[in-house]
DNA sequence: GCGTTTTGCTTGCAAGAGCTAGCACTCCGC
DNA sequence: GCGGAGTGCTAGCTCTTGCAAGCAAAACGC
């Protein structure tokens, strides 16, 4: 497994930024997320690499979507094409057949567009990051 | 952390099913995924609970989307309705017209499912298993 | 000043992830 | 029969994750 040193500080910094934006202490977030506060401290400082479950718990406590947290941690890709297929795959409202149909239609569309050779400049969308941030609802925790 | 015993066997069974559908041996998949074959064996039998990174590697080797794998492992929720529409909206590979078409098809499907008000017994379909499998391109590995 | 509370961090440990070395078994060709 | 190749698994090991116990410093109220 990759050592925490190989991991960009992003996820730790990301979590600390969100926490500070929400104006809650490390202990408050740890309690809310159900992880120990020393461990959360280590995560924020990049000394430990949290599992997906821990990330999920922290995301929930910070009211950030799990995929956004995973994206930041490098556990999910931010490519838009994967996003649609992924979303279709996880949609509980679709039957299997419908998922297959949508996937095929989607891929047909993409093939058409590839044939038309769309401008490369449009392929680079930094939007995933920008989307994650505004989705965070600041949590003003009262002092205990 | 939850012990593997608490984890449904689903992810291990899921991986084994996909692997067998792809007609590759445990060793071939392990090599391809970059994990040790004993460990993959343990994962398949539910004796170990793999990290998200390992799941990602296995997903890639089996040509399954990472989110689908995570979903199965309980690392992602199946909240899809928002996800699909949002993903379509941000997909850089789709034209406006295509986005509209996909959106309409998606909503038609959902309306059909809502109208059918599927019996609760049918709503719980193990078919998601079968749905994921046919989307995997069978990998016929040559014997080394 | 004091004591108390809050804050973030250090340290040592247990449990679990993931590995290597190797085993037992099956199948095949000679 | 044999050996070789392929298969899935066992066992012991190292390292990492996440924790509990506790520390040092800052903030606060008296």
Tab-separated table of C-alpha atoms (C1' of nucleotides) in Angstrom:
chain	number	residue	atom	x	y	z
A	1	UNK	CA	0.000	0.000	0.000
A	2	UNK	CA	1.138	3.472	-0.742
A	3	UNK	CA	2.619	5.194	2.257
A	4	UNK	CA	0.921	8.357	3.474
A	5	UNK	CA	3.958	10.260	2.313
A	6	UNK	CA	3.188	9.261	-1.257
A	7	UNK	CA	-0.325	10.509	-0.897
A	8	UNK	CA	-0.917	14.127	-1.704
A	9	UNK	CA	-1.732	16.180	1.329
A	10	UNK	CA	-4.916	17.053	-0.425
A	11	UNK	CA	-7.328	14.934	1.501
A	12	UNK	CA	-6.022	16.047	4.869
A	13	UNK	CA	-5.917	19.661	3.861
A	14	UNK	CA	-9.292	19.291	2.255
A	15	UNK	CA	-10.810	17.907	5.446
A	16	UNK	CA	-9.183	20.558	7.625
A	17	UNK	CA	-10.364	23.321	5.321
A	18	UNK	CA	-13.910	22.018	5.387
A	19	UNK	CA	-13.793	21.653	9.144
A	20	UNK	CA	-12.488	25.147	9.659
A	21	UNK	CA	-15.027	26.521	7.249
A	22	UNK	CA	-17.657	24.792	9.333
A	23	UNK	CA	-16.072	26.344	12.422
A	24	UNK	CA	-15.910	23.171	14.429
A	25	UNK	CA	-12.979	21.840	16.373
A	26	UNK	CA	-11.049	18.755	15.558
A	27	UNK	CA	-12.628	17.008	18.529
A	28	UNK	CA	-16.111	17.950	17.557
A	29	UNK	CA	-15.654	16.635	14.067
A	30	UNK	CA	-14.008	13.468	15.338
A	31	UNK	CA	-16.880	12.836	17.713
A	32	UNK	CA	-19.397	13.502	15.018
A	33	UNK	CA	-17.629	11.332	12.508
A	34	UNK	CA	-17.108	8.559	15.023
A	35	UNK	CA	-13.319	8.482	14.780
A	36	UNK	CA	-10.738	9.264	17.419
A	37	UNK	CA	-9.531	12.809	17.564
A	38	UNK	CA	-5.819	11.951	17.469
A	39	UNK	CA	-6.462	9.943	14.387
A	40	UNK	CA	-8.332	12.743	12.738
A	41	UNK	CA	-5.419	15.001	13.577
A	42	UNK	CA	-3.034	12.581	11.945
A	43	UNK	CA	-5.246	12.381	8.883
A	44	UNK	CA	-5.392	16.139	8.540
A	45	UNK	CA	-1.608	16.330	8.802
A	46	UNK	CA	-1.145	13.577	6.264
A	47	UNK	CA	0.420	11.172	8.747
A	48	UNK	CA	-2.195	8.521	8.205
A	49	UNK	CA	-4.144	7.409	5.223
A	50	UNK	CA	-7.738	6.782	6.168
A	51	UNK	CA	-9.793	3.971	4.806
A	52	UNK	CA	-12.807	4.593	2.636
A	53	UNK	CA	-15.094	3.905	5.588
A	54	UNK	CA	-13.429	6.565	7.654
A	55	UNK	CA	-13.610	8.975	4.743
A	56	UNK	CA	-17.280	8.173	4.417
A	57	UNK	CA	-17.840	8.919	8.081
A	58	UNK	CA	-15.964	12.179	7.869
A	59	UNK	CA	-17.803	13.162	4.715
A	60	UNK	CA	-21.111	12.518	6.398
A	61	UNK	CA	-20.106	14.561	9.447
A	62	UNK	CA	-19.043	17.419	7.209
A	63	UNK	CA	-22.112	17.062	5.007
A	64	UNK	CA	-20.028	16.443	1.961
A	65	UNK	CA	-21.051	13.794	-0.533
A	66	UNK	CA	-19.108	10.570	-0.293
A	67	UNK	CA	-18.126	10.589	-3.978
A	68	UNK	CA	-16.753	14.083	-3.620
A	69	UNK	CA	-14.644	12.968	-0.694
A	70	UNK	CA	-13.468	9.882	-2.538
A	71	UNK	CA	-12.670	11.989	-5.565
A	72	UNK	CA	-10.455	14.180	-3.474
A	73	UNK	CA	-8.777	11.184	-1.913
A	74	UNK	CA	-8.058	9.673	-5.303
A	75	UNK	CA	-10.447	6.796	-4.794
A	76	UNK	CA	-12.643	7.871	-7.670
A	77	UNK	CA	-11.867	9.371	-10.996
A	78	UNK	CA	-13.221	12.730	-11.958
A	79	UNK	CA	-13.681	12.009	-15.618
A	80	UNK	CA	-17.096	12.982	-16.762
A	81	UNK	CA	-17.580	9.953	-18.938
A	82	UNK	CA	-16.990	7.644	-16.055
A	83	UNK	CA	-19.374	9.766	-14.055
A	84	UNK	CA	-22.365	9.044	-16.233
A	85	UNK	CA	-21.700	5.355	-16.452
A	86	UNK	CA	-21.044	5.232	-12.762
A	87	UNK	CA	-24.178	7.108	-11.947
A	88	UNK	CA	-26.216	4.802	-14.110
A	89	UNK	CA	-24.623	1.815	-12.457
A	90	UNK	CA	-25.497	2.898	-8.951
A	91	UNK	CA	-28.966	4.244	-9.655
A	92	UNK	CA	-31.413	2.176	-7.630
A	93	UNK	CA	-34.330	3.469	-9.640
A	94	UNK	CA	-33.308	1.729	-12.830
A	95	UNK	CA	-33.767	-1.853	-13.791
A	96	UNK	CA	-30.924	-3.825	-15.226
A	97	UNK	CA	-32.345	-3.625	-18.714
A	98	UNK	CA	-32.755	0.106	-18.448
A	99	UNK	CA	-29.204	0.468	-17.249
A	100	UNK	CA	-27.991	-1.482	-20.239
A	101	UNK	CA	-30.079	0.603	-22.618
A	102	UNK	CA	-28.875	3.862	-21.141
A	103	UNK	CA	-25.300	2.709	-21.173
A	104	UNK	CA	-25.520	1.706	-24.814
A	105	UNK	CA	-27.211	4.929	-25.825
A	106	UNK	CA	-24.640	6.902	-23.921
A	107	UNK	CA	-21.796	5.079	-25.578
A	108	UNK	CA	-23.388	5.490	-28.983
A	109	UNK	CA	-23.563	9.210	-28.422
A	110	UNK	CA	-19.968	9.302	-27.359
A	111	UNK	CA	-18.911	7.359	-30.413
A	112	UNK	CA	-20.744	9.789	-32.618
A	113	UNK	CA	-19.006	12.661	-30.955
A	114	UNK	CA	-15.664	10.977	-31.221
A	115	UNK	CA	-16.264	10.544	-34.923
A	116	UNK	CA	-17.018	14.260	-35.157
A	117	UNK	CA	-13.700	14.920	-33.388
A	118	UNK	CA	-14.852	17.440	-30.771
A	119	UNK	CA	-12.464	20.232	-29.670
A	120	UNK	CA	-9.916	18.940	-27.162
A	121	UNK	CA	-10.158	22.098	-25.078
A	122	UNK	CA	-13.609	21.074	-23.922
A	123	UNK	CA	-12.446	17.747	-22.585
A	124	UNK	CA	-10.608	19.405	-19.709
A	125	UNK	CA	-13.240	20.287	-17.170
A	126	UNK	CA	-12.032	21.314	-13.738
A	127	UNK	CA	-15.663	21.540	-12.702
A	128	UNK	CA	-15.611	18.460	-10.446
A	129	UNK	CA	-13.612	20.392	-7.865
A	130	UNK	CA	-15.744	23.444	-8.054
A	131	UNK	CA	-18.777	21.256	-7.693
A	132	UNK	CA	-17.596	19.680	-4.515
A	133	UNK	CA	-16.959	22.868	-2.608
A	134	UNK	CA	-20.290	24.681	-2.990
A	135	UNK	CA	-22.100	21.503	-2.008
A	136	UNK	CA	-20.749	21.751	1.506
A	137	UNK	CA	-23.188	23.127	4.013
A	138	UNK	CA	-21.305	24.978	6.719
A	139	UNK	CA	-22.083	23.464	10.091
A	140	UNK	CA	-22.078	26.011	12.881
A	141	UNK	CA	-21.603	23.821	15.948
A	142	UNK	CA	-22.553	25.288	19.262
A	143	UNK	CA	-19.972	25.242	21.962
A	144	UNK	CA	-20.660	22.454	24.420
B	1	UNK	CA	-13.266	-1.335	11.494
B	2	UNK	CA	-15.892	-3.874	10.769
B	3	UNK	CA	-14.551	-7.370	10.718
B	4	UNK	CA	-14.858	-9.294	7.499
B	5	UNK	CA	-17.378	-11.501	9.235
B	6	UNK	CA	-19.694	-8.516	9.527
B	7	UNK	CA	-19.279	-7.738	5.880
B	8	UNK	CA	-21.671	-9.448	3.556
B	9	UNK	CA	-19.982	-12.018	1.384
B	10	UNK	CA	-21.305	-10.088	-1.528
B	11	UNK	CA	-18.161	-8.392	-2.603
B	12	UNK	CA	-16.141	-11.591	-2.568
B	13	UNK	CA	-18.857	-13.515	-4.331
B	14	UNK	CA	-19.311	-10.653	-6.717
B	15	UNK	CA	-15.650	-10.649	-7.631
B	16	UNK	CA	-15.530	-14.419	-8.014
B	17	UNK	CA	-18.616	-14.403	-10.200
B	18	UNK	CA	-17.171	-11.730	-12.434
B	19	UNK	CA	-13.875	-13.564	-12.615
B	20	UNK	CA	-15.495	-16.835	-13.507
B	21	UNK	CA	-17.679	-15.143	-16.060
B	22	UNK	CA	-14.522	-13.726	-17.552
B	23	UNK	CA	-13.090	-17.236	-17.524
B	24	UNK	CA	-9.817	-16.293	-15.913
B	25	UNK	CA	-8.114	-18.014	-13.032
B	26	UNK	CA	-7.622	-16.531	-9.634
B	27	UNK	CA	-3.922	-16.157	-10.377
B	28	UNK	CA	-4.502	-14.443	-13.654
B	29	UNK	CA	-6.816	-11.930	-12.079
B	30	UNK	CA	-4.481	-11.375	-9.168
B	31	UNK	CA	-1.586	-10.724	-11.520
B	32	UNK	CA	-3.653	-8.419	-13.612
B	33	UNK	CA	-4.984	-6.536	-10.625
B	34	UNK	CA	-1.569	-6.311	-9.008
B	35	UNK	CA	-2.498	-8.135	-5.804
B	36	UNK	CA	-1.242	-11.427	-4.486
B	37	UNK	CA	-3.215	-14.484	-5.410
B	38	UNK	CA	-3.599	-15.786	-1.859
B	39	UNK	CA	-4.970	-12.437	-0.882
B	40	UNK	CA	-7.422	-12.432	-3.739
B	41	UNK	CA	-8.475	-15.893	-2.671
B	42	UNK	CA	-9.079	-14.651	0.841
B	43	UNK	CA	-11.071	-11.708	-0.491
B	44	UNK	CA	-13.254	-13.931	-2.607
B	45	UNK	CA	-13.942	-16.180	0.371
B	46	UNK	CA	-14.749	-13.232	2.595
B	47	UNK	CA	-11.783	-13.750	4.888
B	48	UNK	CA	-10.363	-10.334	4.227
B	49	UNK	CA	-11.845	-6.962	3.604
B	50	UNK	CA	-9.966	-5.181	0.858
B	51	UNK	CA	-9.242	-1.517	0.837
B	52	UNK	CA	-10.743	0.792	-1.735
B	53	UNK	CA	-7.475	0.841	-3.645
B	54	UNK	CA	-7.444	-2.901	-3.955
B	55	UNK	CA	-11.068	-2.865	-5.037
B	56	UNK	CA	-10.188	-0.276	-7.620
B	57	UNK	CA	-7.397	-2.437	-8.958
B	58	UNK	CA	-9.618	-5.469	-9.115
B	59	UNK	CA	-12.374	-3.479	-10.768
B	60	UNK	CA	-9.987	-2.247	-13.396
B	61	UNK	CA	-8.678	-5.743	-14.046
B	62	UNK	CA	-12.223	-7.030	-14.414
B	63	UNK	CA	-13.277	-4.034	-16.501
B	64	UNK	CA	-15.931	-3.065	-14.039
B	65	UNK	CA	-16.443	0.546	-13.128
B	66	UNK	CA	-14.962	1.569	-9.815
B	67	UNK	CA	-18.216	3.017	-8.499
B	68	UNK	CA	-20.043	-0.202	-9.261
B	69	UNK	CA	-17.444	-2.104	-7.308
B	70	UNK	CA	-17.605	0.347	-4.435
B	71	UNK	CA	-21.370	0.136	-4.443
B	72	UNK	CA	-21.173	-3.571	-4.051
B	73	UNK	CA	-18.673	-3.240	-1.260
B	74	UNK	CA	-20.859	-0.780	0.568
B	75	UNK	CA	-18.488	2.101	0.027
B	76	UNK	CA	-20.968	4.070	-2.019
B	77	UNK	CA	-24.656	4.616	-1.682
B	78	UNK	CA	-27.049	3.950	-4.468
B	79	UNK	CA	-28.436	7.466	-4.534
B	80	UNK	CA	-28.753	7.655	-8.208
B	81	UNK	CA	-31.405	9.969	-9.409
B	82	UNK	CA	-29.485	13.075	-8.628
B	83	UNK	CA	-26.283	11.413	-9.737
B	84	UNK	CA	-27.354	10.402	-13.206
B	85	UNK	CA	-28.868	13.705	-14.170
B	86	UNK	CA	-25.965	15.601	-12.712
B	87	UNK	CA	-23.444	13.389	-14.419
B	88	UNK	CA	-25.157	13.805	-17.743
B	89	UNK	CA	-25.208	17.546	-17.268
B	90	UNK	CA	-21.501	17.839	-16.643
B	91	UNK	CA	-20.349	15.281	-19.158
B	92	UNK	CA	-18.055	17.086	-21.572
B	93	UNK	CA	-18.443	14.370	-24.175
B	94	UNK	CA	-22.110	14.961	-24.818
B	95	UNK	CA	-23.801	17.583	-26.932
B	96	UNK	CA	-26.753	19.511	-25.602
B	97	UNK	CA	-29.145	17.528	-27.727
B	98	UNK	CA	-27.705	14.261	-26.526
B	99	UNK	CA	-27.947	15.395	-22.946
B	100	UNK	CA	-31.589	16.208	-23.438
B	101	UNK	CA	-32.254	12.855	-25.075
B	102	UNK	CA	-30.533	10.944	-22.298
B	103	UNK	CA	-32.277	12.950	-19.648
B	104	UNK	CA	-35.667	12.281	-21.193
B	105	UNK	CA	-34.983	8.588	-21.615
B	106	UNK	CA	-33.764	8.372	-18.059
B	107	UNK	CA	-36.856	10.098	-16.739
B	108	UNK	CA	-39.087	7.898	-18.890
B	109	UNK	CA	-37.499	4.854	-17.388
B	110	UNK	CA	-37.958	6.149	-13.921
B	111	UNK	CA	-41.597	6.989	-14.587
B	112	UNK	CA	-42.162	3.500	-15.904
B	113	UNK	CA	-40.677	2.039	-12.790
B	114	UNK	CA	-42.705	4.319	-10.572
B	115	UNK	CA	-45.900	3.472	-12.484
B	116	UNK	CA	-45.296	-0.210	-12.232
B	117	UNK	CA	-44.868	0.309	-8.494
B	118	UNK	CA	-42.891	-2.884	-8.503
B	119	UNK	CA	-43.883	-5.375	-5.815
B	120	UNK	CA	-41.485	-5.059	-2.964
B	121	UNK	CA	-40.277	-8.566	-3.677
B	122	UNK	CA	-39.338	-7.550	-7.196
B	123	UNK	CA	-37.728	-4.322	-6.141
B	124	UNK	CA	-35.221	-6.447	-4.334
B	125	UNK	CA	-33.753	-8.083	-7.348
B	126	UNK	CA	-30.452	-9.853	-7.139
B	127	UNK	CA	-30.311	-9.052	-10.846
B	128	UNK	CA	-27.812	-6.261	-10.239
B	129	UNK	CA	-25.383	-9.124	-10.148
B	130	UNK	CA	-26.346	-10.294	-13.557
B	131	UNK	CA	-26.431	-6.743	-14.834
B	132	UNK	CA	-22.864	-6.069	-13.898
B	133	UNK	CA	-21.593	-9.311	-15.303
B	134	UNK	CA	-22.788	-9.021	-18.927
B	135	UNK	CA	-21.262	-5.608	-19.158
B	136	UNK	CA	-17.907	-7.076	-18.502
B	137	UNK	CA	-16.030	-8.008	-21.610
B	138	UNK	CA	-14.962	-11.583	-21.135
B	139	UNK	CA	-11.233	-11.674	-20.969
B	140	UNK	CA	-9.884	-14.879	-22.389
B	141	UNK	CA	-6.391	-14.916	-21.021
B	142	UNK	CA	-3.863	-16.983	-22.835
B	143	UNK	CA	-1.936	-19.442	-20.792
B	144	UNK	CA	1.445	-18.085	-19.913
C	1	DG	C1'	-2.567	35.095	40.144
C	2	DC	C1'	-5.324	30.470	40.181
C	3	DG	C1'	-7.999	26.326	38.489
C	4	DT	C1'	-10.702	24.503	34.788
C	5	DT	C1'	-11.806	23.669	30.123
C	6	DT	C1'	-10.665	23.292	25.425
C	7	DT	C1'	-7.566	22.278	21.816
C	8	DG	C1'	-4.391	19.674	18.978
C	9	DC	C1'	-0.912	16.434	19.291
C	10	DT	C1'	2.437	12.272	20.931
C	11	DT	C1'	3.074	7.611	21.995
C	12	DG	C1'	2.509	2.805	22.243
C	13	DC	C1'	-0.415	-0.852	21.130
C	14	DA	C1'	-3.812	-4.297	18.948
C	15	DA	C1'	-6.031	-5.739	14.999
C	16	DG	C1'	-6.225	-6.215	10.333
C	17	DA	C1'	-4.504	-5.596	5.387
C	18	DG	C1'	-1.549	-7.577	2.171
C	19	DC	C1'	2.529	-10.143	1.273
C	20	DT	C1'	5.934	-14.281	0.531
C	21	DA	C1'	6.967	-19.035	0.691
C	22	DG	C1'	5.101	-23.021	0.028
C	23	DC	C1'	1.510	-26.849	0.097
C	24	DA	C1'	-1.980	-30.083	-1.915
C	25	DC	C1'	-4.494	-31.101	-5.705
C	26	DT	C1'	-5.746	-31.726	-10.694
C	27	DC	C1'	-4.588	-32.197	-15.393
C	28	DC	C1'	-1.568	-33.264	-19.107
C	29	DG	C1'	2.259	-35.172	-21.921
C	30	DC	C1'	5.947	-38.456	-22.010
D	1	DG	C1'	4.674	-44.566	-13.559
D	2	DC	C1'	7.064	-39.745	-13.784
D	3	DG	C1'	7.633	-34.542	-14.070
D	4	DG	C1'	5.717	-30.156	-15.239
D	5	DA	C1'	2.166	-26.702	-15.353
D	6	DG	C1'	-1.766	-24.718	-13.498
D	7	DT	C1'	-4.986	-24.001	-9.717
D	8	DG	C1'	-6.589	-22.376	-5.187
D	9	DC	C1'	-5.341	-22.256	-0.565
D	10	DT	C1'	-2.491	-22.236	4.300
D	11	DA	C1'	0.538	-20.159	7.442
D	12	DG	C1'	3.548	-16.883	9.199
D	13	DC	C1'	5.201	-12.454	8.662
D	14	DT	C1'	5.604	-7.152	8.167
D	15	DC	C1'	3.513	-2.929	7.941
D	16	DT	C1'	-0.401	0.164	8.361
D	17	DT	C1'	-4.634	1.745	10.328
D	18	DG	C1'	-7.167	3.338	14.142
D	19	DC	C1'	-7.405	3.416	18.981
D	20	DA	C1'	-6.754	4.680	24.183
D	21	DA	C1'	-4.107	7.078	27.459
D	22	DG	C1'	-2.161	11.072	28.208
D	23	DC	C1'	0.636	15.448	27.356
D	24	DA	C1'	1.475	20.532	26.522
D	25	DA	C1'	-0.340	24.763	25.449
D	26	DA	C1'	-3.917	28.134	24.917
D	27	DA	C1'	-8.190	30.111	26.350
D	28	DC	C1'	-11.362	31.260	29.810
D	29	DG	C1'	-13.656	32.645	34.214
D	30	DC	C1'	-12.960	33.766	38.943
